[in-house]
Coordinates of N, CA and C in Angstrom, one line a residue:
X1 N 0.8 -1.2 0.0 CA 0.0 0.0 0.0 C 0.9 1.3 0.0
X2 N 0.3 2.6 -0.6 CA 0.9 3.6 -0.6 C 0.2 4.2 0.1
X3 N 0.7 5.2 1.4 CA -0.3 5.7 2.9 C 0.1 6.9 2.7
X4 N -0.4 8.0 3.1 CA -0.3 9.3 3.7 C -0.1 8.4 5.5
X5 N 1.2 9.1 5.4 CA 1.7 8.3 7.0 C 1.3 9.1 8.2
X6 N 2.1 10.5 8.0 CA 2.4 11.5 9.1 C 2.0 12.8 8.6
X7 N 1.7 14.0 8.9 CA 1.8 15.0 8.6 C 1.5 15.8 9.7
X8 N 2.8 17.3 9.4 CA 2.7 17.9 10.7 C 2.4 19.3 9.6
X9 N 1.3 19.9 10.5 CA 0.3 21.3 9.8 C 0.7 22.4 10.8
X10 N 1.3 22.4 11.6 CA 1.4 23.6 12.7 C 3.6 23.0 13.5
X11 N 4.1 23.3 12.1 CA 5.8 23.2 12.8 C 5.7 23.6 14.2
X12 N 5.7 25.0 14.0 CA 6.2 25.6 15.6 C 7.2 25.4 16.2
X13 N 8.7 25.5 14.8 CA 10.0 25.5 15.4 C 10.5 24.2 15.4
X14 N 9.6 22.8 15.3 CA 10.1 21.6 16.3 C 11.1 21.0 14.9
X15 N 10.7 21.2 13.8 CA 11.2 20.8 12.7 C 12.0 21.6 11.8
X16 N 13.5 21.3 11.9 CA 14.2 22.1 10.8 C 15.3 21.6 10.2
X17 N 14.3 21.9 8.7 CA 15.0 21.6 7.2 C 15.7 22.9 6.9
X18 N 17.1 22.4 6.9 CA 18.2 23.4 6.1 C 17.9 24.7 6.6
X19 N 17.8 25.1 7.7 CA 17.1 26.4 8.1 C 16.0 27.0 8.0
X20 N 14.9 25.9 7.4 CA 13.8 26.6 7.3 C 12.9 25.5 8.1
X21 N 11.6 26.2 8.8 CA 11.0 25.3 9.6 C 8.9 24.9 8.6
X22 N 9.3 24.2 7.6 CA 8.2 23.6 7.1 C 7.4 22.6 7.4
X23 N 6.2 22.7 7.4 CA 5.4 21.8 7.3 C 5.6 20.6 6.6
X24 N 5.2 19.0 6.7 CA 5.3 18.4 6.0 C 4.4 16.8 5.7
X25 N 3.8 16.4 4.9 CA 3.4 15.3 4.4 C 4.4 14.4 4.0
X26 N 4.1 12.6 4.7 CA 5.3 11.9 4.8 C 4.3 10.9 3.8
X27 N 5.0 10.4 3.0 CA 4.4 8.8 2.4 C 4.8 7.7 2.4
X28 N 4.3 6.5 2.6 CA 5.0 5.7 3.1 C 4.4 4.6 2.3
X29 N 5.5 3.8 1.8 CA 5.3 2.6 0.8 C 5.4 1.4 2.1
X30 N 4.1 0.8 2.7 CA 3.6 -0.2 3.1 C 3.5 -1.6 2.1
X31 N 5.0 -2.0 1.6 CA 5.0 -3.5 0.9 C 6.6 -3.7 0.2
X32 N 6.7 -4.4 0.1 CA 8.1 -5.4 -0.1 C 8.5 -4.4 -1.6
X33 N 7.6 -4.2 -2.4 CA 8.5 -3.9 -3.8 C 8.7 -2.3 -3.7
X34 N 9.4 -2.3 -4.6 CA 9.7 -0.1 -4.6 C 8.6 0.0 -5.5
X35 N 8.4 1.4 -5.3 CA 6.9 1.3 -5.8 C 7.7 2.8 -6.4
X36 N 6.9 3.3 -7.9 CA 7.5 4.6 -8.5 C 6.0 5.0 -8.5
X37 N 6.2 6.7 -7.6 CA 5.1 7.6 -7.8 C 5.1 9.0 -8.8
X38 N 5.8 8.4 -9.3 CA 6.0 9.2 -10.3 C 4.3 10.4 -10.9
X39 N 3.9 10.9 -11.2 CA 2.9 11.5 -11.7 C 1.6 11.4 -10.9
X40 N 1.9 10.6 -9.8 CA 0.9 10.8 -8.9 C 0.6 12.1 -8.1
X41 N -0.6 11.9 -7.7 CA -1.0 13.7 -7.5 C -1.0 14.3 -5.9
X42 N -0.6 14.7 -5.0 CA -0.5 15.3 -3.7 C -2.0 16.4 -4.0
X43 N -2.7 16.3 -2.9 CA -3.5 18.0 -2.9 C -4.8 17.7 -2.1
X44 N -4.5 19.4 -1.5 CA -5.6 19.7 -0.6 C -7.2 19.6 -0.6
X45 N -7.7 19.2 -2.3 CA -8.6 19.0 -2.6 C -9.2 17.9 -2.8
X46 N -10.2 17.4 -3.0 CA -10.5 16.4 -3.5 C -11.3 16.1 -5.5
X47 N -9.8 16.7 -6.1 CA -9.7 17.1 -7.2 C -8.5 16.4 -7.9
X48 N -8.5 15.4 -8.8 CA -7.4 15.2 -9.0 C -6.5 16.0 -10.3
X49 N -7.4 17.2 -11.0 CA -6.5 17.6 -11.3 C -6.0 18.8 -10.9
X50 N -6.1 19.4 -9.6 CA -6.0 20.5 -9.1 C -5.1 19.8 -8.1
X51 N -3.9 19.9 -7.5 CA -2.8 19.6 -6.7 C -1.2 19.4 -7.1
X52 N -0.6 18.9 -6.7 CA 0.9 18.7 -7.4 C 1.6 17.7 -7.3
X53 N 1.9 17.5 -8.9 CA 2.4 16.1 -9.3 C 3.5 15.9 -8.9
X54 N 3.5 14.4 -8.4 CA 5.3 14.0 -7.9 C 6.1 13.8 -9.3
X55 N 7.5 14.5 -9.2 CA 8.0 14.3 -10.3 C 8.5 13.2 -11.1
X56 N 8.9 13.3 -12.2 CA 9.5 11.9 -12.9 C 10.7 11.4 -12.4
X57 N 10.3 9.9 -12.1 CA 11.6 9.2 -11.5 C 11.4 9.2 -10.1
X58 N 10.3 9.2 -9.6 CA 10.4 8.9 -8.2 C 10.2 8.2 -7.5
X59 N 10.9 7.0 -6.8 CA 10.4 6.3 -6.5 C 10.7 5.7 -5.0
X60 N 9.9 5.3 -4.0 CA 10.0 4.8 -2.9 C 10.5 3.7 -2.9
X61 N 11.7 3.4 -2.2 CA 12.2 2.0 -1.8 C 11.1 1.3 -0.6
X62 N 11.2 -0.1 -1.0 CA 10.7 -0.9 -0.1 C 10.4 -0.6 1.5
X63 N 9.2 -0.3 2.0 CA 9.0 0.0 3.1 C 9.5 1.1 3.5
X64 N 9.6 2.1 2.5 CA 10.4 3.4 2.7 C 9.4 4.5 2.9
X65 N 9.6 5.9 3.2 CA 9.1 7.0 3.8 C 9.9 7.9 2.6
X66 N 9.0 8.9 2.1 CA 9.1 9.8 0.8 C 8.2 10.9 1.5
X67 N 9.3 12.1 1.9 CA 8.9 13.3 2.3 C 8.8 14.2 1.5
X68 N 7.2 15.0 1.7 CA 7.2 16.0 0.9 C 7.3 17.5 1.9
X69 N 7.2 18.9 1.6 CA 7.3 19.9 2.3 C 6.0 20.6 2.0
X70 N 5.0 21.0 3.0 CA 4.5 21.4 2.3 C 4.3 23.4 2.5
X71 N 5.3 23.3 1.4 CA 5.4 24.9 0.9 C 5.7 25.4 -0.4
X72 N 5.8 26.7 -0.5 CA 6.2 26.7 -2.1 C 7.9 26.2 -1.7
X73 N 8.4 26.0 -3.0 CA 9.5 25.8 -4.1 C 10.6 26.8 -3.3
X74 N 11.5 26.7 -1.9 CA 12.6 27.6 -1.8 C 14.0 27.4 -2.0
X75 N 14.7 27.7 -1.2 CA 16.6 27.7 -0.9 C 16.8 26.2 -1.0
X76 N 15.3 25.5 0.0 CA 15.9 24.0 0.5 C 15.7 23.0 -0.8
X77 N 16.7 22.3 -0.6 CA 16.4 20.2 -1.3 C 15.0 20.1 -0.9
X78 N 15.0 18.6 -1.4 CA 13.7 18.1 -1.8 C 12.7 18.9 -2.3
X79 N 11.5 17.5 -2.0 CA 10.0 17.6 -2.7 C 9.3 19.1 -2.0
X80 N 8.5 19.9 -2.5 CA 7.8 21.0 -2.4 C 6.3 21.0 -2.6
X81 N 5.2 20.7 -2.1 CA 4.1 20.5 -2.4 C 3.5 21.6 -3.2
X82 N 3.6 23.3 -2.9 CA 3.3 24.0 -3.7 C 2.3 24.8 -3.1
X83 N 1.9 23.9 -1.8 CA 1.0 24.1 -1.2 C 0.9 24.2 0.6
X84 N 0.6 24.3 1.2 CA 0.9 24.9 3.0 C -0.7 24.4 3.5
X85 N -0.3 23.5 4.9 CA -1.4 22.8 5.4 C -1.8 24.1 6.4
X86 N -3.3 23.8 6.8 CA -4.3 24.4 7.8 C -3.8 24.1 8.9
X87 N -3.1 24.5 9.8 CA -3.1 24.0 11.5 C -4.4 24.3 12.0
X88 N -5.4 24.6 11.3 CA -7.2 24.3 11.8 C -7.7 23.6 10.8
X89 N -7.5 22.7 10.6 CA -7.7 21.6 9.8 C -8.2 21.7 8.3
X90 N -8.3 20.6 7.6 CA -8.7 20.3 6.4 C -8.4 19.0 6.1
X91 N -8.0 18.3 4.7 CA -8.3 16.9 4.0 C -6.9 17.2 3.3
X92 N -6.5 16.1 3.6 CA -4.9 15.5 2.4 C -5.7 14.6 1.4
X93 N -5.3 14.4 -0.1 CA -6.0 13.3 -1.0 C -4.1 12.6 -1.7
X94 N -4.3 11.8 -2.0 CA -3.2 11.1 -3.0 C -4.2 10.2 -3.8
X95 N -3.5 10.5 -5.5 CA -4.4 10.3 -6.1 C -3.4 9.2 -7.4
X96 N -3.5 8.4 -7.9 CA -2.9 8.0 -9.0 C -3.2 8.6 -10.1
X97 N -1.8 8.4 -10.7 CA -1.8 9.5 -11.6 C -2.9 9.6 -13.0
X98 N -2.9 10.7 -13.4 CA -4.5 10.7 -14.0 C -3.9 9.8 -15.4
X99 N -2.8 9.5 -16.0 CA -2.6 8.5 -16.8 C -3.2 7.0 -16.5
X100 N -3.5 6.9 -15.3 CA -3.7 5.5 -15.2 C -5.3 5.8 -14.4
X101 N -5.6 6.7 -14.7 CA -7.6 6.9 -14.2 C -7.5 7.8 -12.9
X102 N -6.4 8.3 -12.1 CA -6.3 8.9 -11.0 C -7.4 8.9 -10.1
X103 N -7.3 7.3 -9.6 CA -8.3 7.1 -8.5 C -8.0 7.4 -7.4
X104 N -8.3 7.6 -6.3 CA -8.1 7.8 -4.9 C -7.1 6.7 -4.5
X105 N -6.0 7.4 -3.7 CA -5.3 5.9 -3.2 C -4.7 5.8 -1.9
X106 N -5.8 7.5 -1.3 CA -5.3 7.6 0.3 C -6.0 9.0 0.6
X107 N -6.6 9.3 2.2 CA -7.0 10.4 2.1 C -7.2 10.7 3.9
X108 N -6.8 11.9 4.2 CA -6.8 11.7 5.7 C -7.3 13.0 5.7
X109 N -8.4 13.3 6.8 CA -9.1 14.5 7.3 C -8.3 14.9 8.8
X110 N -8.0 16.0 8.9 CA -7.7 16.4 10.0 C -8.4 18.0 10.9
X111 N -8.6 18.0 12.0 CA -9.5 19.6 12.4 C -7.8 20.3 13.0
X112 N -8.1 20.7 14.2 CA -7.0 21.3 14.9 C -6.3 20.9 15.3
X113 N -4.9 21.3 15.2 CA -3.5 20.4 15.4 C -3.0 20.9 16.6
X114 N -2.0 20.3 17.4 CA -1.3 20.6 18.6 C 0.3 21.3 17.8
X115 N 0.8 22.2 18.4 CA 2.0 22.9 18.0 C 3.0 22.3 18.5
X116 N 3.5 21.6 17.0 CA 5.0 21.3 17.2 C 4.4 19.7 17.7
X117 N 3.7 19.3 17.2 CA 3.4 17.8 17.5 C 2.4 17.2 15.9
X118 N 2.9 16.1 15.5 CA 2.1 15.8 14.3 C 1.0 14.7 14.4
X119 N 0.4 14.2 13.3 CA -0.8 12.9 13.2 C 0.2 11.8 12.5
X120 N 0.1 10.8 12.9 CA 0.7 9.8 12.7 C -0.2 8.2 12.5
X121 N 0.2 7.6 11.7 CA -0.8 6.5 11.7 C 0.2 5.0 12.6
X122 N -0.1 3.9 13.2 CA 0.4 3.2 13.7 C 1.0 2.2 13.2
X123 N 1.5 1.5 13.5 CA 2.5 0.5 12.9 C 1.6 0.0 11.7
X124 N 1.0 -0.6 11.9 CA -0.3 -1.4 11.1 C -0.7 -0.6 10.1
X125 N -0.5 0.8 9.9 CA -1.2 1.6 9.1 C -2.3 1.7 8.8
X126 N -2.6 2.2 10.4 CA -4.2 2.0 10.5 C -4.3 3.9 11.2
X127 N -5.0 3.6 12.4 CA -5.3 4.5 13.3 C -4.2 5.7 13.4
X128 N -4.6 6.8 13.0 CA -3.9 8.0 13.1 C -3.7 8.8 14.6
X129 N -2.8 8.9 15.4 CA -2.7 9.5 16.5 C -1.2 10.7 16.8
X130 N -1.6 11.7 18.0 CA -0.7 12.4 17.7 C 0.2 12.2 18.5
X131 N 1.3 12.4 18.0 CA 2.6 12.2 18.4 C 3.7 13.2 18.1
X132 N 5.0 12.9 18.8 CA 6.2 13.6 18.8 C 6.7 13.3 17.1
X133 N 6.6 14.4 15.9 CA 7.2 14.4 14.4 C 8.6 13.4 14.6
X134 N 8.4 12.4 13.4 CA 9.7 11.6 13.1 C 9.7 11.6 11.5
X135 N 9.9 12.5 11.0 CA 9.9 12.9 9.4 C 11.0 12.0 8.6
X136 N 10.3 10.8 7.7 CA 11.4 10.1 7.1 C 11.9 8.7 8.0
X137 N 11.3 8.4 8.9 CA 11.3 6.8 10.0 C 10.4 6.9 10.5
X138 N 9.8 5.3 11.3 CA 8.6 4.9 11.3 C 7.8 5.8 13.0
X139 N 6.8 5.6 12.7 CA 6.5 7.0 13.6 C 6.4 5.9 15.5
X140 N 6.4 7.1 16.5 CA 6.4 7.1 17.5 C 5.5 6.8 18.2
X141 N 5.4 6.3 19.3 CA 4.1 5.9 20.1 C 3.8 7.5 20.4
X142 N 1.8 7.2 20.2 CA 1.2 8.4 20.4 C 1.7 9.1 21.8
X143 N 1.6 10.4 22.0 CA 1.8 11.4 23.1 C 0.2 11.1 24.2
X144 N 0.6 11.2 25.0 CA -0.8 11.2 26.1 C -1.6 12.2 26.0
X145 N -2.6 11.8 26.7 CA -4.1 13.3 26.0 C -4.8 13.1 27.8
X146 N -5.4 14.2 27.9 CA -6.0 14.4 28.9 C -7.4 14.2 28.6
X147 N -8.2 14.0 30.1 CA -9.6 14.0 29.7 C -10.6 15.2 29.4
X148 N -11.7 15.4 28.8 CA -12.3 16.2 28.3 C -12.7 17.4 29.1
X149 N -13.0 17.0 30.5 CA -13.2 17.7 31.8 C -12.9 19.0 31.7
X150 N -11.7 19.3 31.6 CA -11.0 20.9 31.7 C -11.3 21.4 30.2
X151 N -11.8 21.2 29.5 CA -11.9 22.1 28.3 C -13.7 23.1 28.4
X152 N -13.5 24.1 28.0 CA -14.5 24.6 28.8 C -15.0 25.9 27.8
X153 N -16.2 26.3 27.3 CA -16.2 27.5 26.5 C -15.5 28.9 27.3
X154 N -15.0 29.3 26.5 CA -14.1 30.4 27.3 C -14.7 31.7 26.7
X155 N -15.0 31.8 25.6 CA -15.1 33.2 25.0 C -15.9 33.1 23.5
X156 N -17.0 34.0 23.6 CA -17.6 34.0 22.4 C -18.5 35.4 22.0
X157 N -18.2 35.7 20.5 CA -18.7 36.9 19.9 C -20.1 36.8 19.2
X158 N -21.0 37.2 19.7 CA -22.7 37.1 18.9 C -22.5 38.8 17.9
X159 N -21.7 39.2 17.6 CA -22.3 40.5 17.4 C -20.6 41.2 16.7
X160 N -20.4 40.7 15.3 CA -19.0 40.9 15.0 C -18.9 42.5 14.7
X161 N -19.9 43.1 13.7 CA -19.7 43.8 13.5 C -18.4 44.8 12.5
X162 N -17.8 45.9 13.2 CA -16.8 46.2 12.7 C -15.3 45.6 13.1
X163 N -15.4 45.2 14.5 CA -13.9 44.6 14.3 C -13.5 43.5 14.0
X164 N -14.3 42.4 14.1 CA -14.2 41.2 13.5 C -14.9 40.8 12.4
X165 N -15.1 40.2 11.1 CA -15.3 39.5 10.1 C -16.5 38.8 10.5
X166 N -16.2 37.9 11.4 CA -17.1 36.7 11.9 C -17.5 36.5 13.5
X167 N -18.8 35.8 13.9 CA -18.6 36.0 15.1 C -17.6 34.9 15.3
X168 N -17.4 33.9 16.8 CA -16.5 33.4 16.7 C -17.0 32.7 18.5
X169 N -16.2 31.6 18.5 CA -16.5 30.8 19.7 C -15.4 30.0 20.1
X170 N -15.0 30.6 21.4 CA -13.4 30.3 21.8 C -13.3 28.8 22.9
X171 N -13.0 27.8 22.7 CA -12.7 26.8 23.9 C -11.1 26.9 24.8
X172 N -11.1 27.0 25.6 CA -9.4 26.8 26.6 C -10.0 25.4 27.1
X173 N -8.2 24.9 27.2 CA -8.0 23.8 28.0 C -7.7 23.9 29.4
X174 N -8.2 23.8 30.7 CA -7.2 24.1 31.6 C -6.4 22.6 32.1
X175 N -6.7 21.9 31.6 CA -5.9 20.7 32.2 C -4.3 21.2 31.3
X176 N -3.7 20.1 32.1 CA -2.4 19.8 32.1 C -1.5 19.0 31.0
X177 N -2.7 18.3 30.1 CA -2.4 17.5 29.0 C -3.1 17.9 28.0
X178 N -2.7 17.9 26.3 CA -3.6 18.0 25.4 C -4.7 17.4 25.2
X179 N -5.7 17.4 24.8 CA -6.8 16.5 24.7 C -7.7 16.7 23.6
X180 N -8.2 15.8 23.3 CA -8.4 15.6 21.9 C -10.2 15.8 21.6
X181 N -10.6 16.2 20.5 CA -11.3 17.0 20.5 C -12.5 16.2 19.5
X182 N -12.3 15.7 19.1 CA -12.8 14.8 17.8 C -14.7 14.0 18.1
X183 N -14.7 14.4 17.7 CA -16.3 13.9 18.0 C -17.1 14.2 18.8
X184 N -16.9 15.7 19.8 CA -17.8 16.6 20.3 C -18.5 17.5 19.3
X185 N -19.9 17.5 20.5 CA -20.2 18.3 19.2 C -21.0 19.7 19.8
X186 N -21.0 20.6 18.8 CA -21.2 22.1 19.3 C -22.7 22.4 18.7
X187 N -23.3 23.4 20.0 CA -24.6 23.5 19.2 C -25.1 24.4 20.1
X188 N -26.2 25.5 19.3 CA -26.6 26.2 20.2 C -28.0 26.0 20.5
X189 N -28.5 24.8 20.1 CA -30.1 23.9 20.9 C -29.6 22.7 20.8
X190 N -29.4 22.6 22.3 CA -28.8 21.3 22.8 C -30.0 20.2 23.0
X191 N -30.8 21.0 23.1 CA -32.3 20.0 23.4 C -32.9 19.2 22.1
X192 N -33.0 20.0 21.0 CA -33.3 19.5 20.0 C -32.3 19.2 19.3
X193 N -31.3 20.0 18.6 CA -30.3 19.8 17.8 C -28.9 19.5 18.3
X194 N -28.5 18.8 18.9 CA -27.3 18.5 19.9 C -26.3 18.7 19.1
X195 N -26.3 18.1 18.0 CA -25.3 17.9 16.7 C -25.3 18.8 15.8
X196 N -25.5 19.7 16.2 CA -25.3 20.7 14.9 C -24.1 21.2 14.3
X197 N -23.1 20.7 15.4 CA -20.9 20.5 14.1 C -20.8 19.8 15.4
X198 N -20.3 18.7 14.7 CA -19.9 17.9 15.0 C -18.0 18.0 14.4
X199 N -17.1 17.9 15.7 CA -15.8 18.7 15.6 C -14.8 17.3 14.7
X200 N -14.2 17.8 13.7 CA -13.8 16.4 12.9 C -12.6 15.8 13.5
X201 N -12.5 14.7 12.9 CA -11.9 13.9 13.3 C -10.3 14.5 13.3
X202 N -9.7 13.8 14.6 CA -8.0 14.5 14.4 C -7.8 15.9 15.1
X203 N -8.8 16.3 15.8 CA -8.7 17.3 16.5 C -8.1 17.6 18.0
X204 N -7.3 18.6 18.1 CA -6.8 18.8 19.3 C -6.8 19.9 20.0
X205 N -6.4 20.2 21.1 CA -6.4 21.2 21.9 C -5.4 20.9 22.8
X206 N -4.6 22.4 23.2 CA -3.0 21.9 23.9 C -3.3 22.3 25.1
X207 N -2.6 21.7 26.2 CA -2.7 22.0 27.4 C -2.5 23.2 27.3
X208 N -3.7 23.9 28.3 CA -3.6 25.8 28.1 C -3.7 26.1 27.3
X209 N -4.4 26.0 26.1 CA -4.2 26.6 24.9 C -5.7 26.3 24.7
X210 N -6.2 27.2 23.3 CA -7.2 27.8 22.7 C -7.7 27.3 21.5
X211 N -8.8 27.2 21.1 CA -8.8 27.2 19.8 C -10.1 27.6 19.7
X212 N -10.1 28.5 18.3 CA -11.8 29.0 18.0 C -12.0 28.3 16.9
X213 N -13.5 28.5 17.1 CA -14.9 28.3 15.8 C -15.2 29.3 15.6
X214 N -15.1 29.5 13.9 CA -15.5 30.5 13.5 C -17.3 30.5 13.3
X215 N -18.3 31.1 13.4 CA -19.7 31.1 13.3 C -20.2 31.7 12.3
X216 N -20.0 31.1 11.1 CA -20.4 31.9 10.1 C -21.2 30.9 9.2
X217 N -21.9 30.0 10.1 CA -23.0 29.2 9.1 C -22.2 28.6 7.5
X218 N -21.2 27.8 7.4 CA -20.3 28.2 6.2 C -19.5 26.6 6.3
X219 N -20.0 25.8 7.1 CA -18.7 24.4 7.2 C -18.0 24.2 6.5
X220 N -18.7 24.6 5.7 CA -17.8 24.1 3.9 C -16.4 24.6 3.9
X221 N -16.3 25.8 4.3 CA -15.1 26.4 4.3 C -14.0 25.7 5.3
X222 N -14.7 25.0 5.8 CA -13.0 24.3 6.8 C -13.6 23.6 8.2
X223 N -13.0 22.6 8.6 CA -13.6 22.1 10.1 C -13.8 23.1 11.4
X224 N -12.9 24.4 10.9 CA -12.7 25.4 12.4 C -14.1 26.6 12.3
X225 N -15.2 26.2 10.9 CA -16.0 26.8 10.8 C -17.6 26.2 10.8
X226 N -18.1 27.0 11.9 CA -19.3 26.1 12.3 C -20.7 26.4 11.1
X227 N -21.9 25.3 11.3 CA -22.3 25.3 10.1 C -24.2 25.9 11.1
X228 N -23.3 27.3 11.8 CA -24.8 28.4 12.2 C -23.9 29.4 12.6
X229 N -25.1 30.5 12.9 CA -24.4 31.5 13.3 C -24.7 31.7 14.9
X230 N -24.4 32.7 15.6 CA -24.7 32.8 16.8 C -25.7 34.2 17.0
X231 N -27.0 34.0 17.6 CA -27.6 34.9 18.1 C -27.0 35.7 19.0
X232 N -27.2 37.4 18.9 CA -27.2 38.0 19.7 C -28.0 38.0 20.9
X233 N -29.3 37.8 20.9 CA -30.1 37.7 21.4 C -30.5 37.0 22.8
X234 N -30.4 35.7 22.3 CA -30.2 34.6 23.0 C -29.2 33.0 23.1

């Protein structure tokens, strides 16, 4: 199998290539033969002809790890995706190349990421968890997560107006450990409509740390955007 293995969307210093600290998508050839991805497609969308093709001649050794960056084209070596992940999540696709029908051949959804910590899948190349980045070897046992308890609404805007764009709806962690966020769900009629966003999968929150929903009735545009707005009123 050819996997989207790792990917880290929020560096935060912990990773550095040749002086520069990029983001990165790792691929990993899960089987005995080298496999050439030549013309296969990387991208944010779920489009295969909108992303960026791995170049000619490329090929993954046996059980091997094929790093890409995901930034534009600079000073550093290697692969360049052309493109820069959401540390508030979105969708990786790997697609075969459209010479051979460019069907889907891997695809991982992620919401909010922990800084300076990536998603990783397990030995088995199954279950994605977050852990300490090992860019290019096989990834590390997940990092520990706290329980849900300390995470708590901290701050929220019904009424954006001129200074803000959007209204917006803030969670803090006060626990001690990160904790993972993925299949709560937010809503402002909890009686009837419990589920009204449901937080995607891959989501995190860092010990002490924050993350907003943006409230602009709009999911489409990304997991950190909820799909209502917020009354002033009530």
């Amino acid at each position: 199998r050819l996997l989207i293995n790792e990917v880290l969307a929020d560096n935060d210093g912990v990773f550095n290539h040749e002086g520069s600290f990029p983001d990165f998508i790792e691929i990993w050839n899960d089987s005995p033969q080298a496999r050439d991805v030549s013309r296969m497609v990387l991208s944010d969308r779920e489009d295969v002809s909108d992303g960026w093709i791995f170049p000619p001649n490329t090929v993954i050794a046996p059980g091997g790890y094929l790093l890409v960056f995901a930034n534009e084209q600079d000073f550093t070596s290697g692969l360049h995706s052309g493109f820069r992940l959401d540390k508030d999540g979105e969708s990786l696709f790997l697609f075969d190349s459209p010479l051979r029908g460019g069907g889907l051949i891997d695809r991982v959804e992620f919401g909010f990421q922990l800084a300076g910590r990536s998603i990783g899948r397990d030995p088995g190349g199954q279950k994605f968890s977050a852990m300490i980045p090992t860019p290019g070897s096989p990834n590390k046992a997940p990092i520990p997560l706290g329980p849900a308890g300390g995470v708590v609404i901290n701050e929220w805007l019904a009424t954006s107006r001129v200074v803000y764009d959007n209204d917006f709806l803030e969670l803090y962690n006060s626990g001690s450990l990160p904790v993972s966020l993925a299949g709560m769900m937010v809503s402002d009629d909890p009686n009837n409509r419990p589920a009204r966003h449901v937080v995607a999968p891959l989501s995190f929150i860092d010990a002490g740390g924050f993350v907003e929903f943006i409230a602009d009735d709009d999911s489409s545009r990304g997991p950190n955007h909820l799909g209502f707005k917020l009354s002033k009123l009530m």
